PDB file of C-alpha atoms in Angstrom:
ATOM      1  CA  MET G   1       0.000   0.000   0.000  1.00 36.00           C
ATOM      2  CA  VAL G   2       1.359   3.424  -0.984  1.00 37.00           C
ATOM      3  CA  ALA G   3       0.215   6.829   0.290  1.00 38.00           C
ATOM      4  CA  ASP G   4       0.859  10.104  -1.476  1.00 40.00           C
ATOM      5  CA  GLY G   5      -0.193  13.728  -1.000  1.00 37.00           C
ATOM      6  CA  PRO G   6      -0.332  15.970   2.070  1.00 40.00           C
ATOM      7  CA  GLY G   7      -2.615  15.577   5.073  1.00 36.00           C
ATOM      8  CA  PRO G   8      -6.260  14.717   4.445  1.00 37.00           C
ATOM      9  CA  TYR G   9      -5.780  14.930   0.666  1.00 32.00           C
ATOM     10  CA  ARG G  10      -3.497  11.968   0.344  1.00 33.00           C
ATOM     11  CA  THR G  11      -4.627   8.945  -1.572  1.00 37.00           C
ATOM     12  CA  VAL G  12      -3.887   5.370  -0.739  1.00 36.00           C
ATOM     13  CA  SER G  13      -3.330   2.927  -3.549  1.00 40.00           C
ATOM     14  CA  GLY G  14      -3.410  -0.822  -3.440  1.00 42.00           C
ATOM     15  CA  GLY G  15      -6.122  -3.454  -3.221  1.00 46.00           C
ATOM     16  CA  GLY G  16      -8.099  -4.253  -0.151  1.00 49.00           C
ATOM     17  CA  SER G  17     -11.624  -4.408   1.156  1.00 51.00           C
ATOM     18  CA  GLY G  18     -12.382  -0.964  -0.258  1.00 53.00           C
ATOM     19  CA  ASP G  19     -11.703  -2.222  -3.784  1.00 54.00           C
ATOM     20  CA  PRO G  20     -14.761  -3.831  -5.397  1.00 55.00           C
ATOM     21  CA  GLY G  21     -12.529  -5.247  -8.106  1.00 53.00           C
ATOM     22  CA  SER G  22     -10.529  -7.367  -5.686  1.00 54.00           C
ATOM     23  CA  PRO G  23     -10.738 -11.145  -6.169  1.00 43.00           C
ATOM     24  CA  GLY G  24     -14.081 -12.446  -4.941  1.00 49.00           C
ATOM     25  CA  GLY G  25     -15.502  -8.906  -5.013  1.00 54.00           C
ATOM     26  CA  ILE G  26     -18.897  -7.775  -6.214  1.00 55.00           C
ATOM     27  CA  ARG G  27     -17.769  -7.397  -9.821  1.00 58.00           C
ATOM     28  CA  SER G  28     -17.226 -11.138 -10.002  1.00 58.00           C
ATOM     29  CA  LEU G  29     -20.915 -11.876  -9.312  1.00 59.00           C
ATOM     30  CA  PRO G  30     -22.851 -12.990 -12.421  1.00 56.00           C
ATOM     31  CA  LEU G  31     -25.582 -10.335 -12.281  1.00 65.00           C
ATOM     32  CA  GLY G  32     -25.959  -9.968 -16.060  1.00 68.00           C
ATOM     33  CA  GLU G  33     -28.836  -7.689 -17.063  1.00 74.00           C
ATOM     34  CA  LEU G  34     -29.813  -7.230 -13.427  1.00 71.00           C
ATOM     35  CA  ARG G  35     -26.669  -5.117 -12.962  1.00 71.00           C
ATOM     36  CA  ASP G  36     -27.840  -2.718 -15.711  1.00 69.00           C
ATOM     37  CA  LEU G  37     -31.296  -2.514 -14.148  1.00 72.00           C
ATOM     38  CA  LEU G  38     -29.861  -1.860 -10.672  1.00 74.00           C
ATOM     39  CA  ARG G  39     -27.576   0.816 -12.127  1.00 74.00           C
ATOM     40  CA  GLY G  40     -30.527   2.510 -13.890  1.00 72.00           C
ATOM     41  CA  ARG G  41     -29.313   2.109 -17.450  1.00 76.00           C
ATOM     42  CA  PRO G  42     -32.885   1.766 -18.833  1.00 75.00           C
ATOM     43  CA  LEU G  43     -33.641   5.160 -17.242  1.00 79.00           C
ATOM     44  CA  GLY G  44     -30.446   6.759 -18.527  1.00 79.00           C
ATOM     45  CA  HIS G  45     -29.293   7.700 -15.015  1.00 78.00           C
ATOM     46  CA  PRO G  46     -28.403   5.925 -11.766  1.00 82.00           C
ATOM     47  CA  VAL G  47     -31.392   4.648  -9.800  1.00 86.00           C
ATOM     48  CA  HIS G  48     -29.725   4.789  -6.348  1.00 87.00           C
ATOM     49  CA  PRO G  49     -30.269   8.567  -5.902  1.00 86.00           C
ATOM     50  CA  VAL G  50     -33.951   8.076  -6.734  1.00 88.00           C
ATOM     51  CA  LEU G  51     -34.424   5.219  -4.272  1.00 90.00           C
ATOM     52  CA  VAL G  52     -32.741   6.974  -1.330  1.00 91.00           C
ATOM     53  CA  GLN G  53     -35.542   9.532  -1.347  1.00 93.00           C
ATOM     54  CA  VAL G  54     -37.843   7.100   0.484  1.00 95.00           C
ATOM     55  CA  PRO G  55     -35.744   6.579   3.637  1.00 96.00           C
ATOM     56  CA  ILE G  56     -34.392  10.138   3.694  1.00 95.00           C
ATOM     57  CA  GLY G  57     -37.835  11.668   3.141  1.00 95.00           C
ATOM     58  CA  CYS G  58     -39.482   9.474   5.756  1.00 96.00           C
ATOM     59  CA  TRP G  59     -36.798  10.077   8.354  1.00 95.00           C
ATOM     60  CA  LEU G  60     -36.685  13.827   7.811  1.00 95.00           C
ATOM     61  CA  SER G  61     -40.485  13.964   8.019  1.00 95.00           C
ATOM     62  CA  ALA G  62     -40.404  11.929  11.251  1.00 94.00           C
ATOM     63  CA  ALA G  63     -37.910  14.430  12.704  1.00 93.00           C
ATOM     64  CA  VAL G  64     -40.236  17.326  11.835  1.00 93.00           C
ATOM     65  CA  LEU G  65     -43.208  15.526  13.404  1.00 92.00           C
ATOM     66  CA  ASP G  66     -41.124  14.817  16.503  1.00 90.00           C
ATOM     67  CA  ILE G  67     -40.761  18.578  16.967  1.00 89.00           C
ATOM     68  CA  VAL G  68     -44.398  19.442  16.272  1.00 86.00           C
ATOM     69  CA  PRO G  69     -46.765  18.411  19.071  1.00 72.00           C
ATOM     70  CA  THR G  70     -48.645  15.555  17.407  1.00 75.00           C
ATOM     71  CA  GLY G  71     -49.258  11.964  18.323  1.00 76.00           C
ATOM     72  CA  GLN G  72     -46.389   9.474  18.188  1.00 79.00           C
ATOM     73  CA  HIS G  73     -48.013   7.162  15.645  1.00 90.00           C
ATOM     74  CA  ALA G  74     -46.971   9.135  12.533  1.00 92.00           C
ATOM     75  CA  PRO G  75     -43.241   9.474  13.366  1.00 93.00           C
ATOM     76  CA  THR G  76     -43.120   5.791  14.313  1.00 94.00           C
ATOM     77  CA  THR G  77     -44.755   4.798  11.021  1.00 95.00           C
ATOM     78  CA  LEU G  78     -42.409   7.046   9.026  1.00 95.00           C
ATOM     79  CA  THR G  79     -39.393   5.559  10.794  1.00 95.00           C
ATOM     80  CA  ALA G  80     -40.577   2.052   9.906  1.00 96.00           C
ATOM     81  CA  VAL G  81     -41.307   2.930   6.265  1.00 96.00           C
ATOM     82  CA  GLY G  82     -37.879   4.564   6.003  1.00 95.00           C
ATOM     83  CA  LEU G  83     -36.255   1.378   7.266  1.00 96.00           C
ATOM     84  CA  ALA G  84     -38.255  -0.668   4.751  1.00 96.00           C
ATOM     85  CA  GLY G  85     -37.025   1.592   1.947  1.00 95.00           C
ATOM     86  CA  VAL G  86     -33.367   1.016   2.795  1.00 95.00           C
ATOM     87  CA  ALA G  87     -32.968  -2.370   1.093  1.00 94.00           C
ATOM     88  CA  PRO G  88     -33.747  -1.315  -2.507  1.00 93.00           C
ATOM     89  CA  ALA G  89     -31.572   1.797  -2.170  1.00 93.00           C
ATOM     90  CA  ALA G  90     -28.725  -0.228  -0.659  1.00 92.00           C
ATOM     91  CA  VAL G  91     -28.825  -2.882  -3.385  1.00 89.00           C
ATOM     92  CA  ALA G  92     -28.743  -0.222  -6.123  1.00 87.00           C
ATOM     93  CA  GLY G  93     -25.915   1.590  -4.329  1.00 87.00           C
ATOM     94  CA  TRP G  94     -24.039  -1.684  -3.998  1.00 86.00           C
ATOM     95  CA  ALA G  95     -24.301  -2.246  -7.765  1.00 82.00           C
ATOM     96  CA  ASP G  96     -23.012   1.290  -8.418  1.00 82.00           C
ATOM     97  CA  TRP G  97     -20.171   0.818  -5.941  1.00 85.00           C
ATOM     98  CA  ALA G  98     -19.059  -2.372  -7.682  1.00 82.00           C
ATOM     99  CA  ASP G  99     -18.155  -0.397 -10.810  1.00 79.00           C
ATOM    100  CA  LEU G 100     -16.190   2.353  -9.070  1.00 83.00           C
ATOM    101  CA  PRO G 101     -12.442   2.823  -9.411  1.00 84.00           C
ATOM    102  CA  PRO G 102     -10.557   2.190  -6.127  1.00 86.00           C
ATOM    103  CA  GLU G 103     -10.267   5.848  -5.015  1.00 85.00           C
ATOM    104  CA  GLN G 104     -14.003   6.484  -5.380  1.00 87.00           C
ATOM    105  CA  ALA G 105     -14.788   3.026  -3.986  1.00 88.00           C
ATOM    106  CA  ARG G 106     -13.104   3.982  -0.704  1.00 91.00           C
ATOM    107  CA  VAL G 107     -15.307   7.065  -0.365  1.00 91.00           C
ATOM    108  CA  GLY G 108     -18.271   4.903  -1.371  1.00 91.00           C
ATOM    109  CA  LEU G 109     -17.366   2.455   1.382  1.00 93.00           C
ATOM    110  CA  ALA G 110     -17.349   5.293   3.947  1.00 94.00           C
ATOM    111  CA  HIS G 111     -20.749   6.363   2.533  1.00 94.00           C
ATOM    112  CA  ALA G 112     -22.057   2.811   3.017  1.00 94.00           C
ATOM    113  CA  LEU G 113     -20.693   2.563   6.565  1.00 96.00           C
ATOM    114  CA  SER G 114     -22.384   5.832   7.469  1.00 96.00           C
ATOM    115  CA  ASN G 115     -25.618   4.377   6.082  1.00 96.00           C
ATOM    116  CA  VAL G 116     -25.168   1.262   8.219  1.00 97.00           C
ATOM    117  CA  ALA G 117     -24.827   3.538  11.251  1.00 97.00           C
ATOM    118  CA  ALA G 118     -27.985   5.422  10.238  1.00 97.00           C
ATOM    119  CA  VAL G 119     -29.946   2.179   9.888  1.00 97.00           C
ATOM    120  CA  ALA G 120     -28.723   1.032  13.315  1.00 98.00           C
ATOM    121  CA  PHE G 121     -29.790   4.347  14.880  1.00 98.00           C
ATOM    122  CA  TYR G 122     -33.208   4.206  13.218  1.00 97.00           C
ATOM    123  CA  ALA G 123     -33.721   0.553  14.170  1.00 98.00           C
ATOM    124  CA  ALA G 124     -32.980   1.517  17.776  1.00 98.00           C
ATOM    125  CA  SER G 125     -35.343   4.483  17.416  1.00 97.00           C
ATOM    126  CA  LEU G 126     -38.150   2.281  16.102  1.00 97.00           C
ATOM    127  CA  THR G 127     -37.603  -0.255  18.868  1.00 97.00           C
ATOM    128  CA  ALA G 128     -37.740   2.466  21.529  1.00 97.00           C
ATOM    129  CA  ARG G 129     -40.848   4.040  19.989  1.00 94.00           C
ATOM    130  CA  LEU G 130     -42.661   0.695  19.795  1.00 95.00           C
ATOM    131  CA  ARG G 131     -41.844   0.110  23.466  1.00 96.00           C
ATOM    132  CA  GLY G 132     -43.430   3.445  24.386  1.00 93.00           C
ATOM    133  CA  ARG G 133     -40.131   5.255  24.985  1.00 95.00           C
ATOM    134  CA  SER G 134     -40.734   8.170  22.632  1.00 92.00           C
ATOM    135  CA  THR G 135     -38.036  10.444  24.091  1.00 93.00           C
ATOM    136  CA  LYS G 136     -35.404   7.755  23.665  1.00 96.00           C
ATOM    137  CA  GLY G 137     -36.749   7.106  20.151  1.00 95.00           C
ATOM    138  CA  ARG G 138     -36.377  10.789  19.286  1.00 94.00           C
ATOM    139  CA  LEU G 139     -32.774  10.816  20.495  1.00 96.00           C
ATOM    140  CA  TRP G 140     -31.887   7.715  18.455  1.00 97.00           C
ATOM    141  CA  SER G 141     -33.597   9.364  15.499  1.00 96.00           C
ATOM    142  CA  LEU G 142     -31.387  12.458  15.844  1.00 96.00           C
ATOM    143  CA  GLY G 143     -28.322  10.246  15.749  1.00 97.00           C
ATOM    144  CA  GLY G 144     -29.691   8.562  12.631  1.00 97.00           C
ATOM    145  CA  LEU G 145     -30.384  11.881  10.936  1.00 96.00           C
ATOM    146  CA  THR G 146     -26.809  12.976  11.687  1.00 97.00           C
ATOM    147  CA  ALA G 147     -25.457   9.781  10.108  1.00 97.00           C
ATOM    148  CA  VAL G 148     -27.716  10.335   7.069  1.00 96.00           C
ATOM    149  CA  ALA G 149     -26.336  13.867   6.691  1.00 96.00           C
ATOM    150  CA  VAL G 150     -22.751  12.572   6.779  1.00 97.00           C
ATOM    151  CA  SER G 151     -23.663   9.839   4.305  1.00 95.00           C
ATOM    152  CA  GLY G 152     -25.322  12.348   1.996  1.00 93.00           C
ATOM    153  CA  ALA G 153     -22.237  14.543   2.034  1.00 94.00           C
ATOM    154  CA  LEU G 154     -20.052  11.554   1.152  1.00 94.00           C
ATOM    155  CA  GLY G 155     -22.448  10.368  -1.549  1.00 89.00           C
ATOM    156  CA  GLY G 156     -22.605  13.867  -3.003  1.00 87.00           C
ATOM    157  CA  HIS G 157     -18.825  14.034  -2.980  1.00 88.00           C
ATOM    158  CA  VAL G 158     -18.563  10.806  -4.970  1.00 84.00           C
ATOM    159  CA  ALA G 159     -21.323  11.793  -7.408  1.00 80.00           C
ATOM    160  CA  TYR G 160     -20.376  15.416  -8.002  1.00 78.00           C
ATOM    161  CA  ARG G 161     -16.824  16.148  -6.880  1.00 76.00           C
ATOM    162  CA  GLN G 162     -15.413  12.852  -8.132  1.00 69.00           C
ATOM    163  CA  ALA G 163     -17.870  12.829 -11.086  1.00 67.00           C
ATOM    164  CA  VAL G 164     -19.089   9.279 -10.603  1.00 61.00           C
ATOM    165  CA  GLY G 165     -22.563   7.990 -11.355  1.00 58.00           C
ATOM    166  CA  ALA G 166     -23.480   9.479 -14.700  1.00 53.00           C
ATOM    167  CA  HIS G 167     -23.247   7.073 -17.584  1.00 53.00           C
ATOM    168  CA  PRO G 168     -24.234   7.277 -21.223  1.00 46.00           C
ATOM    169  CA  SER G 169     -27.541   5.778 -22.275  1.00 44.00           C
ATOM    170  CA  ALA G 170     -27.167   2.331 -23.755  1.00 43.00           C
TER     171      ALA G 170
END
């Protein structure tokens, strides 16, 4: 493994778990046409950014309803629907990640890990809410929203700053 560049801007080269092209990695899976579908080729743009709107929208809406004096049923339902929407977004993101060059794949891996943290926070929030511990559920939800914000910043960095994600129509 070789590092170059100053401070936080240095890059690390070499294989490893952050490289989807490593032996036994995702690229080696025989997904065929499913890979194109998961990557959004029929639409002409990646599908992952579209699918993440469900969990992000639900969780942000739950946070707003946690602030407004309403019943606890709506934020609990939104938290659950957001968790249900994670799987399709994660699978599409996984397919996108598999085609990234190593430098972008490392940022994508940090993006994924932040999403795992968000899901853990929201699962804890839902559990607390269902057990009648709404204050604890709200606190877990705030942690989840923070992880989602970090993940969004990392995902935006990969998509826009590193110019990954757009692909020509096939």
